[in-house]
Structure formats: C-alpha cells, structure tokens
C-alpha cells in the first residue's frame, strides 16, 4: 500500500508563551484580551518587563499612565522597563 | 201562539236555507253568493237572534273543519318514496284546503252581511273582522290536529322547490324540470309552487305551518352550501360571494314565497337572522379548519382575512381559542412530530394569529402550551438556531433578515409607544386582568422563540456551538456567508453576546493568512506531508471534546516544524495541537485500486501505522496511538468497510492489498461510522458541568470557614462573589443538582437541610 497524504488540515489553539495564565492587572486570561479589546492575539499583545512579569500591553500602559511619578511593575514594585526581547 | 210557532218554524227554514251549514256541517252550497239571504237576515234581525245565529254558524264551521276538512288534509301527510309525487301531493292537498276555505269564507260573507244589517259589532275570538276570525279558526284547528311527521312533507316540498330554483343544480343541459322530468317549457311545477304559496299566504298559514320547516331547511341549505365551498380550499375569500349568494339565491327565493304574506317586516328580520346565521356558520367552519389554515399559511391568507372580518360579527372568539388549542394539542404537541415541524407550525401560528388578532392576546393564550411543550424538548434550541442560519427559503431565516432587536420579557421598558396613542385599542373584555399587565405584547417571532427560554444566552451559546461545529467540520467554510448571518444575529441579540462568534470567524480568516505565510517561509518545507492548520483562540471557542490521540511520528515532526514556523511568525506565541481534530485528504494506492478519501486524523493515523507494518494487534495499536481499544476498534471498522483492513483472527488486523473477488468478504454488518456527524464540541451538558465546577473551589472555601450552610445561603454567596463573569450563572435548581452530585460522590455531607464538608 502506498499512502500519500495530499493535505493534512490540523486544528491547533495558540497561546502566549508566558509564565502565567492571567494578566495581573485585568485578571483576564492572556489568551483572551484586555477589557478594552475585542479581538485577542495581534490586536491585544502582551509585553514583558525586565522584571520578567508580563501583562496585556493595554493594561500596563494604562497603569503606567496613572502612575506619573515612579513607574513600577504592579507585581513586584521594581521600576518598570519594557523588555524588548 | 200557534201562529207565532208556525212563524218561527218557517223562519228557521229560511235561516237554514241561508246557512245550510246549520242543517248539517257537510252541507255546503255550491255557489249561492248571488242569492243574498236578505229575507233570513231580516227575520234574524226581527227576532234579535244575530249573536245566537252567528255563534251557531261558527260552531258548525268549526265542527266541519274539525271533523272533515282537517283530518282529510292531514291524512295526506304520509311518507312516500317518490319525491315528485310528494310535490304534487302537497300541491293538491293545499288546493283542497284552500277550496274548502273559500267555501267557508262564503258563509262568513253572509254572516258579515248579517252583522252589518243588525249593526252587530261584537268581536268573535277577539277579531272584529270575521275573515280574520275564520283564518284564526282554520289555523287553530289545523294545528290542534298536527300529526307528528307533518314536517317531512313540507320540507320535501320546499326542498324540491329549492332544487328547482338553485342555479347550480338545475339540469340546464337536459332542460328538464327536476320535479316532473318533463321538458322545462311544458312543466308547470313552478306555477304550482307559486300557487301553493299564494294559497297558503291567503289563509295566513305560511308562517304557522311552513315557517319552522322552511327555516330549518334554509339553515341546512346554507350550511351545506358553505361546506361545499369551503372544503379544503383556503386560497379564496368567500365572504362577499357568500353574501351575494345569500341575497340572490336564498333571500330572493324566500321573498317569492312570502310575497303573498303581509308580514314584510318579519321578512326583514328574517333577513338579518339569515345573514347572521351565514356568518356564524362560515366562521364555525373556518374555525374548525383553522389548524389546517395555519399550516398552509401564507397560501391560506384569504381564509384568514375572512375569519378576521367574521370574528367581530360573531361571538365565536372563545370557541376559536378552545378549538385551536385542542387542535394544536392533538395534532402538534405529541412525540410523533419532529421539533422542526413543531417550530414551523409555531411560526405559522404566530404569523396567522397576528393577522387574526393584532393585539396579540389571542396569540399569547394559544401559544402558551406550545411554549411549554417546546421547552420540554431537548433539541429545540438547536433546531431554532439551525433553521435561523439555514440556507434556502426558510421562515425563521426570513424573520431574521427583517431584523429587530430581540426583546426579552424581563427587561422591556413599560413605556408603550406614546406617539401612536391614537391607534391604541383597549384589550378585549375577555382578558384575564393579570395578563394585561401593560407589557406591550410582542409578536416578533424570534423574540417569542427566545422568550420560550427566557434568555438570549442559551441561544447564543447554541449558535456558537453550531458555528464551531460547522467551521471545524467543513474546513472550507464559506466565511462570508457566516459573517453575513453573524451580522444579522447581532442586530437581534446585540454585539456583546455574539462577540465570541466574531472572534471565531476571524480565527478562521487569520488561519488562512497564516497558512499562506508559513508556506512562503523558506525554512519550512512540507513536501512530505502538505500541512495547513486552523489556529483558534481557545478562550473564545466552546470547549472541545477531549480525545487522546498520539499521531504518527512523521506527522509529529511535521507539526513541530509548523509550530516552529508559527513561532517565528508570531513572536512569543506557540501552538497547542488538537490531534484528534482536523481533516486529512488521502490517496491510497493498493495493488488493484486507488482510493481518494477525506478522513479524520484518527483514521489517517491508523493507515500510517499499517503502512509501516502490515499486521497490528489491537492492543499494540492502542498503545502506540494512545486510543482506548474500544474506540480504536470502532475506527478500524471504517477501514474494514472499505476492504483495506481485515480481522482474520480476533483482535489482530491485517492490511489487505488485494480485494478478494468474492464481494461477500466485505463485511456488510460492520457499522460504518459517519465521522462527520460527530460533533467536535463538548456537549452542552458537559460544558455546564465544567462551568459549575469552577464554583466548587468557592463552595469549598465557604464551607471551610462557615462550617455548615443551607442551599440558599450558598447560592446567595456565590451570587455575590462568583457570578461575575457575563456568561456564567446558575440558578438554585442547578446548584442543588450539582451539590447533590457532590454529596453522592462523598465530597459533601447533607443533613437537616445544611451542607458541610466531611471530616
């Protein structure tokens, strides 16, 4: 028997490679989106801080804007720096 | 004295000559009106005997009527078979009666002369006119001897006459009279009929003798006519033609009969009665047919319009409600009718009743049992959602396109449209006050269907599951069409409810793009196994059925490389494959034939293993594939049915290159599993349980802190802390079922109405 696979359509779910399941700010799953967004994934990306904590980008930006003086990570209170890995 | 005696004797003779009836009741002069009995009158006047003579004559007349004429008249009213004979019999018998009546009337004439001469005005039987008195006497005597079955002949007579008159039944081709079977021009039946009526009219016997029979006859005639017209025919309006028919055929015929009767006023009233009867009968017949009319909507629109016009004229609304409810119960709401048919009928009912009763009250009463029934069927929502999005002409899909926001009863505002207050009509009087609670009754079909369950969520969830199924089972899904439906549904159910579905559709569109990207990626090659993927946002899809499956290593490698390509395309993201989902296009070259098939990954994996190794035992294969052997056997039977794999010994499967000529070898009895019909989604019930499971930790926490709690308290606390997500909610009943299950599983203890944790 010669078996030729002409096409294999698989089904997969995508997920963020992060060290947590939920965003520490909005408590929504990373694989979902922040409360302001409708579409997950590209439209509501994650960002990592140098402290290795990660959040929905929209959430952390909102947080940083509400903290005019010391911009700290809401999880570990270290100064927040984006980790552009 | 003697002289006077003689005088009296001769006077009596003279009087007897004038009134021969005094001698013997049967003695009637042939025609002696000319010889006016002036002599007798003067004698009577002289002797002052006017009253005595008059009374005597009347008594004799009565006697003659009672003993001779009337018995003779009634004796002809016997049942015979021959209709034509009956017609003539009645004619001659009336003629006979009339003849006698005229003779008696002659005597009355003489009496009148006598009364005039002697200035005697005392009324007889309260009648100042003796002619009227005679009529009264004739009537009284006739009716006093009424035989039991006298109506039969009268009805027969008029029935025959009616046939003669009826334009439809007239034998116009043969030109024969229906009564005497003679050529029409030589037939005198019509004249006979008119003569009879005239005579009866003159004796004022028409109403007392014939009236009742005639009314019955006309009623049944109308009834048969309407029944004939309305039989299984709903696509024509009949009201106008019926009314016209009543006027031209029935009433004009009646007028002909009553022409000689003075009571024209009575005729007018009879007219009204007949029209009312017509409406009543028509409405009743239509009400009896209403269920069929509804089923045939919109072809039956004319019939519905008729009914709408008739209902206010008759008093049959309660009858309609009852009979329709009964019809629905006996014909629709039983297990023999498929849910889809129930829904179709339900939609037709809503639409038809909207025409009949715009205020929607009738609708509410009628559809109440249907609601209850639909709620008891499990597949209702699936059916509704299915037909909402089904292709082709479909009632519900049409309704969807009409687009109106779904109103769920609990949150409609009470302010009825103030702008159209002028068109406001009060509820009919038969409303149960509690029902007319000021809520605007909606007649939007989709809203009503949603209200069957009282919440949009169930519908939206079901739609989501169906959509997911469709997307995952077709793989070449027409997303444009789905997007169109989604937009339509959004108009109904609101954006937020359908947000998940939007993401799902976007996932499919994105997957196509990602696939293209990855194909162009130079570092990725899929020469061996062409690969594409559906990449889903797990949070937004309904839960997937969890099946374990270990794919063939070749494929695992391929998938890994695909994942790698994805990871480079989308930074910091990776893929989790659902191995058991998907579709595989295969070309199988066997020694004697080539098969092209689209199968599920499980089936493909089985064949891939058989490609490496011709023989597998069930156990070994099960171990390699991580699939329970029972399920694996089911999957193997698919290939057995194609004649590719055989099972010569129990639990050992062989690859079969050549199909044996002997066709019988293909085991017909193997159940071929139609894998496409299987839903990829977890069933609603599983999902629900999963949802409730999320509360378990809350409940554990509560009981740990507070020791014991009643059901209501748990529910309350959950409401406060846990029911915050938009989709998750749980009523007391569900919670109880959930907790009871936990009790059965020994994770909880229930006593005295309180739950607590086992120590």
PDB file of N, CA, C and O in Angstrom, chain B residues 7-19 34-47 53 110 113-114 117:
ATOM      1  N   UNK B   7    -144.753  30.638  12.512  1.00  0.00           N
ATOM      2  CA  UNK B   7    -143.884  31.692  12.011  1.00  0.00           C
ATOM      3  C   UNK B   7    -142.405  31.343  12.296  1.00  0.00           C
ATOM      4  O   UNK B   7    -141.527  31.454  11.456  1.00  0.00           O
ATOM      5  N   UNK B   8    -142.174  30.880  13.487  1.00  0.00           N
ATOM      6  CA  UNK B   8    -140.797  30.525  13.881  1.00  0.00           C
ATOM      7  C   UNK B   8    -140.252  29.401  13.040  1.00  0.00           C
ATOM      8  O   UNK B   8    -139.112  29.387  12.611  1.00  0.00           O
ATOM      9  N   UNK B   9    -141.144  28.419  12.793  1.00  0.00           N
ATOM     10  CA  UNK B   9    -140.720  27.264  12.026  1.00  0.00           C
ATOM     11  C   UNK B   9    -140.267  27.679  10.639  1.00  0.00           C
ATOM     12  O   UNK B   9    -139.193  27.275  10.160  1.00  0.00           O
ATOM     13  N   UNK B  10    -141.136  28.525  10.023  1.00  0.00           N
ATOM     14  CA  UNK B  10    -140.780  28.944   8.661  1.00  0.00           C
ATOM     15  C   UNK B  10    -139.537  29.836   8.689  1.00  0.00           C
ATOM     16  O   UNK B  10    -138.681  29.791   7.812  1.00  0.00           O
ATOM     17  N   UNK B  11    -139.455  30.622   9.774  1.00  0.00           N
ATOM     18  CA  UNK B  11    -138.249  31.467   9.901  1.00  0.00           C
ATOM     19  C   UNK B  11    -137.006  30.595   9.983  1.00  0.00           C
ATOM     20  O   UNK B  11    -135.971  30.871   9.344  1.00  0.00           O
ATOM     21  N   UNK B  12    -137.037  29.529  10.761  1.00  0.00           N
ATOM     22  CA  UNK B  12    -135.877  28.609  10.913  1.00  0.00           C
ATOM     23  C   UNK B  12    -135.505  28.008   9.571  1.00  0.00           C
ATOM     24  O   UNK B  12    -134.318  27.909   9.235  1.00  0.00           O
ATOM     25  N   UNK B  13    -136.568  27.679   8.773  1.00  0.00           N
ATOM     26  CA  UNK B  13    -136.300  27.101   7.463  1.00  0.00           C
ATOM     27  C   UNK B  13    -135.590  28.118   6.585  1.00  0.00           C
ATOM     28  O   UNK B  13    -134.614  27.804   5.905  1.00  0.00           O
ATOM     29  N   UNK B  14    -136.095  29.345   6.621  1.00  0.00           N
ATOM     30  CA  UNK B  14    -135.459  30.395   5.815  1.00  0.00           C
ATOM     31  C   UNK B  14    -133.999  30.569   6.234  1.00  0.00           C
ATOM     32  O   UNK B  14    -133.086  30.680   5.407  1.00  0.00           O
ATOM     33  N   UNK B  15    -133.836  30.601   7.531  1.00  0.00           N
ATOM     34  CA  UNK B  15    -132.452  30.795   8.028  1.00  0.00           C
ATOM     35  C   UNK B  15    -131.565  29.638   7.583  1.00  0.00           C
ATOM     36  O   UNK B  15    -130.444  29.804   7.138  1.00  0.00           O
ATOM     37  N   UNK B  16    -132.116  28.420   7.679  1.00  0.00           N
ATOM     38  CA  UNK B  16    -131.343  27.258   7.285  1.00  0.00           C
ATOM     39  C   UNK B  16    -131.017  27.303   5.807  1.00  0.00           C
ATOM     40  O   UNK B  16    -129.950  26.856   5.379  1.00  0.00           O
ATOM     41  N   UNK B  17    -131.955  27.871   5.031  1.00  0.00           N
ATOM     42  CA  UNK B  17    -131.667  27.983   3.609  1.00  0.00           C
ATOM     43  C   UNK B  17    -130.487  28.932   3.375  1.00  0.00           C
ATOM     44  O   UNK B  17    -129.641  28.721   2.524  1.00  0.00           O
ATOM     45  N   UNK B  18    -130.526  30.006   4.175  1.00  0.00           N
ATOM     46  CA  UNK B  18    -129.423  30.963   4.040  1.00  0.00           C
ATOM     47  C   UNK B  18    -128.104  30.349   4.523  1.00  0.00           C
ATOM     48  O   UNK B  18    -127.044  30.565   3.933  1.00  0.00           O
ATOM     49  N   UNK B  19    -128.173  29.616   5.614  1.00  0.00           N
ATOM     50  CA  UNK B  19    -126.957  28.995   6.175  1.00  0.00           C
ATOM     51  C   UNK B  19    -127.118  27.482   6.197  1.00  0.00           C
ATOM     52  O   UNK B  19    -127.412  26.899   7.225  1.00  0.00           O
ATOM     53  N   UNK B  34    -124.856  34.792  -4.887  1.00  0.00           N
ATOM     54  CA  UNK B  34    -125.728  35.796  -5.537  1.00  0.00           C
ATOM     55  C   UNK B  34    -127.041  35.969  -4.777  1.00  0.00           C
ATOM     56  O   UNK B  34    -127.525  37.085  -4.616  1.00  0.00           O
ATOM     57  N   UNK B  35    -127.515  34.844  -4.328  1.00  0.00           N
ATOM     58  CA  UNK B  35    -128.813  34.971  -3.649  1.00  0.00           C
ATOM     59  C   UNK B  35    -128.562  35.433  -2.219  1.00  0.00           C
ATOM     60  O   UNK B  35    -128.500  34.658  -1.285  1.00  0.00           O
ATOM     61  N   UNK B  36    -128.414  36.690  -2.108  1.00  0.00           N
ATOM     62  CA  UNK B  36    -128.134  37.234  -0.781  1.00  0.00           C
ATOM     63  C   UNK B  36    -129.303  36.936   0.140  1.00  0.00           C
ATOM     64  O   UNK B  36    -130.467  37.138  -0.240  1.00  0.00           O
ATOM     65  N   UNK B  37    -128.997  36.452   1.327  1.00  0.00           N
ATOM     66  CA  UNK B  37    -130.085  35.985   2.221  1.00  0.00           C
ATOM     67  C   UNK B  37    -130.758  37.126   2.970  1.00  0.00           C
ATOM     68  O   UNK B  37    -130.765  37.139   4.195  1.00  0.00           O
ATOM     69  N   UNK B  38    -131.292  38.065   2.150  1.00  0.00           N
ATOM     70  CA  UNK B  38    -131.885  39.246   2.815  1.00  0.00           C
ATOM     71  C   UNK B  38    -133.070  38.880   3.690  1.00  0.00           C
ATOM     72  O   UNK B  38    -133.247  39.432   4.765  1.00  0.00           O
ATOM     73  N   UNK B  39    -133.842  37.892   3.210  1.00  0.00           N
ATOM     74  CA  UNK B  39    -135.031  37.500   3.980  1.00  0.00           C
ATOM     75  C   UNK B  39    -134.626  36.968   5.348  1.00  0.00           C
ATOM     76  O   UNK B  39    -135.125  37.408   6.374  1.00  0.00           O
ATOM     77  N   UNK B  40    -133.685  36.072   5.275  1.00  0.00           N
ATOM     78  CA  UNK B  40    -133.229  35.473   6.542  1.00  0.00           C
ATOM     79  C   UNK B  40    -132.646  36.528   7.467  1.00  0.00           C
ATOM     80  O   UNK B  40    -132.919  36.541   8.674  1.00  0.00           O
ATOM     81  N   UNK B  41    -131.943  37.432   6.859  1.00  0.00           N
ATOM     82  CA  UNK B  41    -131.331  38.467   7.680  1.00  0.00           C
ATOM     83  C   UNK B  41    -132.387  39.301   8.374  1.00  0.00           C
ATOM     84  O   UNK B  41    -132.295  39.578   9.588  1.00  0.00           O
ATOM     85  N   UNK B  42    -133.426  39.633   7.641  1.00  0.00           N
ATOM     86  CA  UNK B  42    -134.458  40.479   8.260  1.00  0.00           C
ATOM     87  C   UNK B  42    -135.165  39.717   9.370  1.00  0.00           C
ATOM     88  O   UNK B  42    -135.500  40.268  10.415  1.00  0.00           O
ATOM     89  N   UNK B  43    -135.385  38.390   9.140  1.00  0.00           N
ATOM     90  CA  UNK B  43    -136.024  37.593  10.197  1.00  0.00           C
ATOM     91  C   UNK B  43    -135.159  37.583  11.451  1.00  0.00           C
ATOM     92  O   UNK B  43    -135.618  37.836  12.563  1.00  0.00           O
ATOM     93  N   UNK B  44    -133.884  37.327  11.205  1.00  0.00           N
ATOM     94  CA  UNK B  44    -132.984  37.236  12.368  1.00  0.00           C
ATOM     95  C   UNK B  44    -132.956  38.555  13.115  1.00  0.00           C
ATOM     96  O   UNK B  44    -133.006  38.608  14.347  1.00  0.00           O
ATOM     97  N   UNK B  45    -132.906  39.596  12.299  1.00  0.00           N
ATOM     98  CA  UNK B  45    -132.852  40.916  12.909  1.00  0.00           C
ATOM     99  C   UNK B  45    -134.104  41.167  13.736  1.00  0.00           C
ATOM    100  O   UNK B  45    -134.033  41.665  14.861  1.00  0.00           O
ATOM    101  N   UNK B  46    -135.237  40.746  13.157  1.00  0.00           N
ATOM    102  CA  UNK B  46    -136.514  40.968  13.838  1.00  0.00           C
ATOM    103  C   UNK B  46    -136.549  40.195  15.155  1.00  0.00           C
ATOM    104  O   UNK B  46    -136.961  40.682  16.171  1.00  0.00           O
ATOM    105  N   UNK B  47    -136.071  38.970  15.058  1.00  0.00           N
ATOM    106  CA  UNK B  47    -136.117  38.138  16.260  1.00  0.00           C
ATOM    107  C   UNK B  47    -134.961  38.453  17.219  1.00  0.00           C
ATOM    108  O   UNK B  47    -134.856  37.845  18.286  1.00  0.00           O
ATOM    109  N   UNK B  53    -127.349  33.146  16.131  1.00  0.00           N
ATOM    110  CA  UNK B  53    -127.176  32.534  14.815  1.00  0.00           C
ATOM    111  C   UNK B  53    -125.695  32.534  14.429  1.00  0.00           C
ATOM    112  O   UNK B  53    -125.155  31.527  13.981  1.00  0.00           O
ATOM    113  N   UNK B 110    -121.750  35.904   4.318  1.00  0.00           N
ATOM    114  CA  UNK B 110    -123.167  36.091   4.680  1.00  0.00           C
ATOM    115  C   UNK B 110    -123.288  36.585   6.114  1.00  0.00           C
ATOM    116  O   UNK B 110    -124.079  37.456   6.436  1.00  0.00           O
ATOM    117  N   UNK B 113    -122.705  40.160   6.243  1.00  0.00           N
ATOM    118  CA  UNK B 113    -123.883  40.929   5.827  1.00  0.00           C
ATOM    119  C   UNK B 113    -124.870  41.034   6.983  1.00  0.00           C
ATOM    120  O   UNK B 113    -125.437  42.089   7.265  1.00  0.00           O
ATOM    121  N   UNK B 114    -125.084  39.918   7.637  1.00  0.00           N
ATOM    122  CA  UNK B 114    -125.993  39.868   8.778  1.00  0.00           C
ATOM    123  C   UNK B 114    -125.572  40.849   9.863  1.00  0.00           C
ATOM    124  O   UNK B 114    -126.383  41.603  10.389  1.00  0.00           O
ATOM    125  N   UNK B 117    -126.246  44.333   8.831  1.00  0.00           N
ATOM    126  CA  UNK B 117    -127.664  44.691   8.836  1.00  0.00           C
ATOM    127  C   UNK B 117    -128.157  44.944  10.258  1.00  0.00           C
ATOM    128  O   UNK B 117    -128.939  45.854  10.504  1.00  0.00           O
TER     129      UNK B 117
END
